């Protein structure tokens, strides 16, 4: 994730999602005395570490983010198709 953050520079935030994030919260945050954690690995990038420290990391607790995303995409596609539809001859819509 640290290398990906260096590539895209998500200064608005890096959102870690999925059902496994709730189950591995302690590992991700480095709580409960974990020697190695996601955040340690995320920030362990040598001279570019200060830049990564400017990227906020958020844990998304919702386990249905994939379903929410595909629903939003489907709604947007439906609206786009509806708005770009040409009225047929004989209909005044």
Coordinates of C-alpha atoms in Angstrom, one line a residue:
X1 CA 0.0 0.0 0.0
X2 CA 2.9 2.4 0.7
X3 CA 4.3 1.9 -2.8
X4 CA 0.8 2.5 -4.3
X5 CA 0.4 5.6 -2.2
X6 CA 3.8 6.9 -3.5
X7 CA 2.6 6.3 -7.0
X8 CA -0.8 8.1 -6.7
X9 CA -0.2 10.5 -3.7
X10 CA -3.7 10.2 -2.2
X11 CA -3.4 13.2 0.2
X12 CA -7.1 13.1 0.6
X13 CA -6.8 9.7 2.2
X14 CA -6.2 6.0 1.6
X15 CA -9.3 4.0 2.4
X16 CA -8.7 0.3 3.4
X17 CA -11.9 -1.6 2.9
X18 CA -13.3 -5.1 2.9
X19 CA -14.5 -7.6 5.4
X20 CA -11.0 -8.6 6.5
X21 CA -10.2 -5.0 7.6
X22 CA -12.6 -5.4 10.6
X23 CA -11.0 -8.7 11.6
X24 CA -7.4 -7.5 11.3
X25 CA -7.9 -4.0 12.8
X26 CA -5.2 -4.5 15.4
X27 CA -2.6 -5.6 12.8
X28 CA -3.5 -2.6 10.6
X29 CA -3.4 0.0 13.3
X30 CA -0.5 -1.6 15.3
X31 CA -2.4 -1.8 18.5
X32 CA -2.1 -4.5 21.2
X33 CA 1.7 -4.5 21.1
X34 CA 2.1 -5.9 17.6
X35 CA 5.8 -5.7 16.7
X36 CA 5.0 -5.5 12.9
X37 CA 1.9 -3.8 11.6
X38 CA 0.5 -2.6 8.3
X39 CA 1.2 1.0 9.3
X40 CA 4.9 0.2 10.1
X41 CA 5.3 -1.4 6.7
X42 CA 3.3 1.4 5.0
X43 CA 5.6 4.1 6.5
X44 CA 8.9 2.1 6.2
X45 CA 9.9 3.7 2.9
X46 CA 13.2 5.4 3.7
X47 CA 13.6 9.0 2.6
X48 CA 10.0 9.2 1.3
X49 CA 8.5 8.3 4.7
X50 CA 7.8 12.0 5.5
X51 CA 5.7 12.2 2.4
X52 CA 3.7 9.1 3.3
X53 CA 3.1 10.5 6.8
X54 CA 1.0 13.2 5.0
X55 CA -1.4 10.5 3.6
X56 CA -4.2 9.8 6.1
X57 CA -5.2 6.1 6.3
X58 CA -8.9 5.3 7.0
X59 CA -10.3 1.9 7.9
X60 CA -13.8 1.4 6.4
X61 CA -15.8 -0.8 8.7
X62 CA -18.6 -1.5 6.3
X63 CA -18.3 -5.1 4.9
X64 CA -20.5 -4.5 1.9
X65 CA -18.5 -1.8 0.1
X66 CA -18.2 -3.8 -3.1
X67 CA -21.9 -4.2 -3.3
X68 CA -22.5 -0.6 -2.6
X69 CA -20.0 0.4 -5.3
X70 CA -21.5 -1.8 -8.0
X71 CA -25.0 -0.5 -7.1
X72 CA -23.8 3.1 -7.5
X73 CA -22.2 2.3 -10.8
X74 CA -25.3 0.6 -12.1
X75 CA -27.5 3.5 -11.1
X76 CA -25.1 5.9 -12.8
X77 CA -25.0 3.8 -16.0
X78 CA -28.8 3.6 -16.0
X79 CA -29.2 7.4 -15.6
X80 CA -26.6 8.0 -18.4
X81 CA -28.4 5.6 -20.7
X82 CA -31.8 7.1 -19.9
X83 CA -30.5 10.7 -20.5
X84 CA -28.8 9.9 -23.8
X85 CA -31.7 8.0 -25.2
X86 CA -33.2 9.5 -28.3
X87 CA -37.0 9.8 -28.4
X88 CA -38.5 7.6 -31.1
X89 CA -40.6 8.9 -33.9
X90 CA -44.2 9.2 -32.9
X91 CA -43.5 9.7 -29.2
X92 CA -43.4 13.2 -27.7
X93 CA -41.3 12.3 -24.6

